[in-house]
CSV table of C-alpha atoms in Angstrom, one decimal:
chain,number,residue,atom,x,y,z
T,1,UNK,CA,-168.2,82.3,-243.2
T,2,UNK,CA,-165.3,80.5,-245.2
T,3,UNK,CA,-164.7,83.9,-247.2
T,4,UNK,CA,-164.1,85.8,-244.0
T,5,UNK,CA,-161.2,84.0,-242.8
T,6,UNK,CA,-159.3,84.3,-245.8
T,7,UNK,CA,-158.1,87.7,-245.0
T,8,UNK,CA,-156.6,86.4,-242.3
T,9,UNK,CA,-155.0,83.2,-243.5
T,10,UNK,CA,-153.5,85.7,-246.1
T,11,UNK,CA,-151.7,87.5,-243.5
T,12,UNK,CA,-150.8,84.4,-241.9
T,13,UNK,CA,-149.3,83.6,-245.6
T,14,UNK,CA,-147.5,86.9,-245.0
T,15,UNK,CA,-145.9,85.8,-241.6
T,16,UNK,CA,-145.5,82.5,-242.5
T,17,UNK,CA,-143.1,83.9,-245.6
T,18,UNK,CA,-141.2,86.4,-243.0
T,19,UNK,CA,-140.4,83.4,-240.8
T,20,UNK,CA,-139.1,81.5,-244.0
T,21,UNK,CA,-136.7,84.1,-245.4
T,22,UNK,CA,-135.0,85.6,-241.8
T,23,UNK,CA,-134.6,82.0,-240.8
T,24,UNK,CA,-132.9,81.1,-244.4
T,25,UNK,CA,-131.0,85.0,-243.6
T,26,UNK,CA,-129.5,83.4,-240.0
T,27,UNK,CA,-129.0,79.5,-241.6
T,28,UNK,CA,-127.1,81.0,-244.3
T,29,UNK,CA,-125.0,82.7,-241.5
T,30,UNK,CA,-124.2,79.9,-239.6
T,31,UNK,CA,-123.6,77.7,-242.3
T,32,UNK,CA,-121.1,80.5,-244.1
T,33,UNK,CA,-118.8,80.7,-240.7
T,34,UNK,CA,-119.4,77.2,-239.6
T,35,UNK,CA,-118.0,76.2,-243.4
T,36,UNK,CA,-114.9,78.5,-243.0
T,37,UNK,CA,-114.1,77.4,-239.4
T,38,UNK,CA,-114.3,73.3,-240.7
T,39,UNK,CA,-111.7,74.0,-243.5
T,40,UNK,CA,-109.9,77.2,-242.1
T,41,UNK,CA,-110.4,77.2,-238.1
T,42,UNK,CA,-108.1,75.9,-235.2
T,43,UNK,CA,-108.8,72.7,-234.7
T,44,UNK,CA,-110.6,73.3,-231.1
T,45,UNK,CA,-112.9,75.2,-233.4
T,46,UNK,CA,-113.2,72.8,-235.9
T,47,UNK,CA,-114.4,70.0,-233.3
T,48,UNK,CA,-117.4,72.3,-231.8
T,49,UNK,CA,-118.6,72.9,-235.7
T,50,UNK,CA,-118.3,69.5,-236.3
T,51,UNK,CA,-120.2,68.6,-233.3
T,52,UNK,CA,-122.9,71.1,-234.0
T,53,UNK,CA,-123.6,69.6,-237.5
T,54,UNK,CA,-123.6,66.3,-236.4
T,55,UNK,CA,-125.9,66.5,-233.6
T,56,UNK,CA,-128.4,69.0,-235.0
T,57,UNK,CA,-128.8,66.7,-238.0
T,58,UNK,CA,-129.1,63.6,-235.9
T,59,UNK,CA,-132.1,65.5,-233.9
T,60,UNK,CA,-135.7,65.9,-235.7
T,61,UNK,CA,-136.2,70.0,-236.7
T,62,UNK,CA,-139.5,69.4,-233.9
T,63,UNK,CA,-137.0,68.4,-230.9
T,64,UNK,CA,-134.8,71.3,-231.3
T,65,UNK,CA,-137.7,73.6,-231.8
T,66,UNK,CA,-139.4,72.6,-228.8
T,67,UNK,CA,-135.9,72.1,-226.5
T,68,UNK,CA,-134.9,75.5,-227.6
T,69,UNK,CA,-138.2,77.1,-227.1
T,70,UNK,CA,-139.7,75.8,-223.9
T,71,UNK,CA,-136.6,74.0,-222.5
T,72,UNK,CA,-134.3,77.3,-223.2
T,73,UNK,CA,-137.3,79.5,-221.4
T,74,UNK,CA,-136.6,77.4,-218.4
T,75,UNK,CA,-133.3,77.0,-218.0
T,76,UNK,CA,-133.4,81.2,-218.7
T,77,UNK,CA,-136.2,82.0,-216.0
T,78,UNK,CA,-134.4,79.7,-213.4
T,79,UNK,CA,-131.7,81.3,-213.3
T,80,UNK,CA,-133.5,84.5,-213.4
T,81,UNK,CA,-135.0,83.0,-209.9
T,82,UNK,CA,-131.9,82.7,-208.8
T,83,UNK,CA,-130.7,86.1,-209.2
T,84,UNK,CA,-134.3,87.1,-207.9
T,85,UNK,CA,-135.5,88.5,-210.8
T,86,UNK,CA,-139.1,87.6,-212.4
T,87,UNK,CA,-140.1,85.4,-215.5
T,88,UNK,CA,-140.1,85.8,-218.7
T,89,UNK,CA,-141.7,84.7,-222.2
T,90,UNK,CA,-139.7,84.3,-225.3
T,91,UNK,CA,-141.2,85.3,-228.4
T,92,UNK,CA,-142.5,82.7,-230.7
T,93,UNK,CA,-141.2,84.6,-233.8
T,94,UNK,CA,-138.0,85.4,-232.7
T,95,UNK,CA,-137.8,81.1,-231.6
T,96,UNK,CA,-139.0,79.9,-234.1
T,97,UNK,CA,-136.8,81.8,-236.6
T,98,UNK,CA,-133.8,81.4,-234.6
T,99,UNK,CA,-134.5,77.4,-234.1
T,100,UNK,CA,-135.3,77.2,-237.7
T,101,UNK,CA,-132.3,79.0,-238.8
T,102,UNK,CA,-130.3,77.1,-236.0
T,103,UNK,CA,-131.1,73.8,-237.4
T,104,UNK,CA,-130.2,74.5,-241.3
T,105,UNK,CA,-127.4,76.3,-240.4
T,106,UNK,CA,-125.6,72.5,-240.1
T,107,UNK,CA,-127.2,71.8,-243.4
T,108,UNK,CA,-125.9,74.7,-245.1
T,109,UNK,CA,-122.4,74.5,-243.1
T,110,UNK,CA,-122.1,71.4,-245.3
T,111,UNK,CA,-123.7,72.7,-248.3
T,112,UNK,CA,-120.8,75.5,-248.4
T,113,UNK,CA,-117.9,73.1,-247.2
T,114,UNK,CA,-118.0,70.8,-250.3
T,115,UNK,CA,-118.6,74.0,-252.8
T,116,UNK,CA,-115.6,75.5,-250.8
T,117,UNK,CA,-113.5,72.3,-252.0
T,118,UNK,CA,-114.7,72.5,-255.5
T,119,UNK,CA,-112.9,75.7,-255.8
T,120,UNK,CA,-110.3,75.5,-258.2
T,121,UNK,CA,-106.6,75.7,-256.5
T,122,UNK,CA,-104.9,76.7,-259.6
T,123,UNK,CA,-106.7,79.7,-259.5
T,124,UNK,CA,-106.1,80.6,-255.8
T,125,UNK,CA,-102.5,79.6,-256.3
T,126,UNK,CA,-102.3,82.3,-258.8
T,127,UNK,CA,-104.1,84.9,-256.8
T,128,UNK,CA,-101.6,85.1,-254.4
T,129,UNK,CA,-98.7,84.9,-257.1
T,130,UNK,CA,-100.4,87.7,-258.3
T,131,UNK,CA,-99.8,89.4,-254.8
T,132,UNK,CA,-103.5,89.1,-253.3
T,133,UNK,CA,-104.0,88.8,-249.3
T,134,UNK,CA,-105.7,85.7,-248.1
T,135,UNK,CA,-108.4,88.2,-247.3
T,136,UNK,CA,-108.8,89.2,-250.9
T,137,UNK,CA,-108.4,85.9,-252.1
T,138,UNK,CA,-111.6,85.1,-250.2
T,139,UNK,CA,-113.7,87.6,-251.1
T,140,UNK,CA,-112.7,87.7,-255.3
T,141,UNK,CA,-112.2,84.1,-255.4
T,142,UNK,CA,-113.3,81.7,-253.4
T,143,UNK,CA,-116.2,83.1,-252.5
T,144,UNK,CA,-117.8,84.1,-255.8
T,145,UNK,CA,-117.2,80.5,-256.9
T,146,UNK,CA,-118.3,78.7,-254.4
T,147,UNK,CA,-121.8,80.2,-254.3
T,148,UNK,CA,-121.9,79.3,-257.8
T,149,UNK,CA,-121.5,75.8,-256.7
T,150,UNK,CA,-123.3,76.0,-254.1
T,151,UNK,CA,-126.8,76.9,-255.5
T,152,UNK,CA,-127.8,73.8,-255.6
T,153,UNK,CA,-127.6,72.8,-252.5
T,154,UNK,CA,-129.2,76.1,-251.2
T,155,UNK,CA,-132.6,75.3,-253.0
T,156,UNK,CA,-132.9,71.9,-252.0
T,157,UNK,CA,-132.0,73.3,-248.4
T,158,UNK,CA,-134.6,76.3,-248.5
T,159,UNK,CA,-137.4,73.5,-249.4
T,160,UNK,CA,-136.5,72.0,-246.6
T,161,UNK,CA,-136.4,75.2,-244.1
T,162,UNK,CA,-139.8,76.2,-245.9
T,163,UNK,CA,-141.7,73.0,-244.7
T,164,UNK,CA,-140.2,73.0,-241.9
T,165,UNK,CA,-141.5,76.6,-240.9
T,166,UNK,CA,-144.8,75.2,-240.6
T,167,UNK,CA,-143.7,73.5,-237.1
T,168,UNK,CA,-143.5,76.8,-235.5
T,169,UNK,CA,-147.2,76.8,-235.4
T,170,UNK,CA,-146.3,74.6,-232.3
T,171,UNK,CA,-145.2,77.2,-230.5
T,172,UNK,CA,-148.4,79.3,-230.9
T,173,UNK,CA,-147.2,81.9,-233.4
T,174,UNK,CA,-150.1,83.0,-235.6
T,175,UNK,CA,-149.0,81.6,-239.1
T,176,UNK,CA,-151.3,80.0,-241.6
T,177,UNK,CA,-151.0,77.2,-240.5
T,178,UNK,CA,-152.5,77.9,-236.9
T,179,UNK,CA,-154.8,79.9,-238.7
T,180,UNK,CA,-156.1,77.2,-240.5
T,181,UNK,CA,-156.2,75.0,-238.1
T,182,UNK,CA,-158.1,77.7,-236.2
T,183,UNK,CA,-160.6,78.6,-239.2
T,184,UNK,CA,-161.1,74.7,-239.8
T,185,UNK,CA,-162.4,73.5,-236.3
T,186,UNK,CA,-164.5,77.1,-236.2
T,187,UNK,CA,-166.3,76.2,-239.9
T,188,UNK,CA,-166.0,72.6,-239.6
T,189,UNK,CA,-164.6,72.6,-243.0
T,190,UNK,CA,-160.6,71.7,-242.2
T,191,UNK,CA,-159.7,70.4,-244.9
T,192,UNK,CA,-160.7,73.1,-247.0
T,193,UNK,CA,-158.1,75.5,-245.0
T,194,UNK,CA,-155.4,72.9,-245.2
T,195,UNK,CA,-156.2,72.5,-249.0
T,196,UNK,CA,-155.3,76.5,-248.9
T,197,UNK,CA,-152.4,76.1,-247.1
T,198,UNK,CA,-150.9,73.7,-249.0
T,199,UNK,CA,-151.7,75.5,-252.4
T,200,UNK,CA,-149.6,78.4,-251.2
T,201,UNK,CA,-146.7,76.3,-249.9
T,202,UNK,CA,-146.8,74.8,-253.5
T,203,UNK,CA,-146.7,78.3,-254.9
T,204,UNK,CA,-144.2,79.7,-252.6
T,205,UNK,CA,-142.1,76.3,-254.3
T,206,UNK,CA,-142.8,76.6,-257.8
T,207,UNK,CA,-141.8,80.5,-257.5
T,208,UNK,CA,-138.6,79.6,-255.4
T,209,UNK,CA,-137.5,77.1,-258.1
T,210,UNK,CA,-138.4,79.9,-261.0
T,211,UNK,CA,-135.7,82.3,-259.2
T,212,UNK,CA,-133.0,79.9,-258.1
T,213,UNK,CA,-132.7,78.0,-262.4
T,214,UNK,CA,-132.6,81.9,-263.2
T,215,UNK,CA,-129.8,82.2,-260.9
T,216,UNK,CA,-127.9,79.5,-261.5
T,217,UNK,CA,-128.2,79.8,-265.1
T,218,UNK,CA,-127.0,83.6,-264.7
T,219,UNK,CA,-123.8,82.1,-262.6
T,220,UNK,CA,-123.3,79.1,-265.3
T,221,UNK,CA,-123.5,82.0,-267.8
T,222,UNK,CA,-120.6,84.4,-265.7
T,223,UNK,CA,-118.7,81.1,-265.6
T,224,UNK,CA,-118.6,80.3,-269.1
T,225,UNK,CA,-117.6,83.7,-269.9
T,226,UNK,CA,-114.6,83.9,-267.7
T,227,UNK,CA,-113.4,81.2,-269.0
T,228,UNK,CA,-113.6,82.5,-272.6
T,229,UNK,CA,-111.4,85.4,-271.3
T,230,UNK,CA,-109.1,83.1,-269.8
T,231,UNK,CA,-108.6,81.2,-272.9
């Protein structure tokens, strides 16, 4: 009986993973524009990021999820009433990614800020002596740099947004772990499915740290060699 549902709680592995990566696609978003809009913006602009990333880090990841999911549905189908139109249901992947991502987006907003700073400003000086646009400053410069300092950060952040994917189980999406939870209570052997569950969280880490040394050892590697040229 336990053999049978591990099918499943492999493709609840699979959705789990999708939820994990298109959430860390829209956080790294957010925090990208919200990081250029604290150090570049107007300053009207500059006050709603910095109210975003102070309130959606005060709030637990849970609150949001659930205020956004089922307090967002009703605020939306009221005034759908209003309008006399019917109900509707929002979909628990699209939430749950969208929350997720929502909520490390102020995380990574932060993450990229201070990697932003770290940016040398001898060597943007010198871009534009050199007769480069802002624009192209951004984009050959500052950028490239900054995500060199900014790996760091991103990992720890994506071990965050990876456990917190689990919570969207709450919402009744089908991952693994509602499916082991599901599986448990109809075997009477939970803990054996949460054993699972957490096995492939601990792989889904150890592979994640694998790929982000490799990549910042490949951008400590383009950094050192730039700097050969320069000198």
């Amino acid at each position: 009986m336990v053999a049978e549902y591990l099918p499943l709680l492999a493709r609840g592995a699979a959705l789990s993973l999708c939820v994990m990566l298109m959430a860390l696609v829209v956080a790294l978003l957010l925090g990208l524009i919200n990081a250029v809009i604290k150090l570049f913006g107007p300053r009207w602009l500059r006050w709603l990021s910095t109210g975003y990333t102070t309130l959606v880090r005060g709030v637990p990841e849970l609150v949001i999820m659930l205020l956004l999911f089922f307090g967002g549905e009703m605020l939306v189908n009221g005034f759908l009433g209003l309008l006399g139109f019917g109900s509707i249901r929002f979909n628990t992947f699209v939430s749950g990614v969208l929350a997720i991502g929502f909520v490390f987006g102020a995380y990574y907003t932060e993450t990229f800020r201070g990697a932003f700073q770290t940016v040398d400003r001898g060597q943007l000086e010198a871009a534009v002596a050199y007769g480069m646009t802002p624009g192209q400053v951004f984009r050959r410069i500052m950028l490239p740099q900054m995500l060199s300092f900014a790996i760091p950060g991103i990992n720890n952040n994506w071990l965050g947004l990876m456990k917190a994917s689990a919570l969207v189980s709450i919402l009744g999406l089908e991952d693994m772990v509602w499916l082991a939870e599901q599986a448990g209570r109809a075997t009477q052997k939970p803990f054996l499915f949460y054993f699972l569950v957490s096995v492939i969280y601990l792989l889904i880490t150890a592979l994640s740290s694998w790929l982000f040394n490799r990549l910042a050892r490949r951008y400590a590697l383009s950094s050192l060699t730039s700097e050969e040229a320069r000198s």
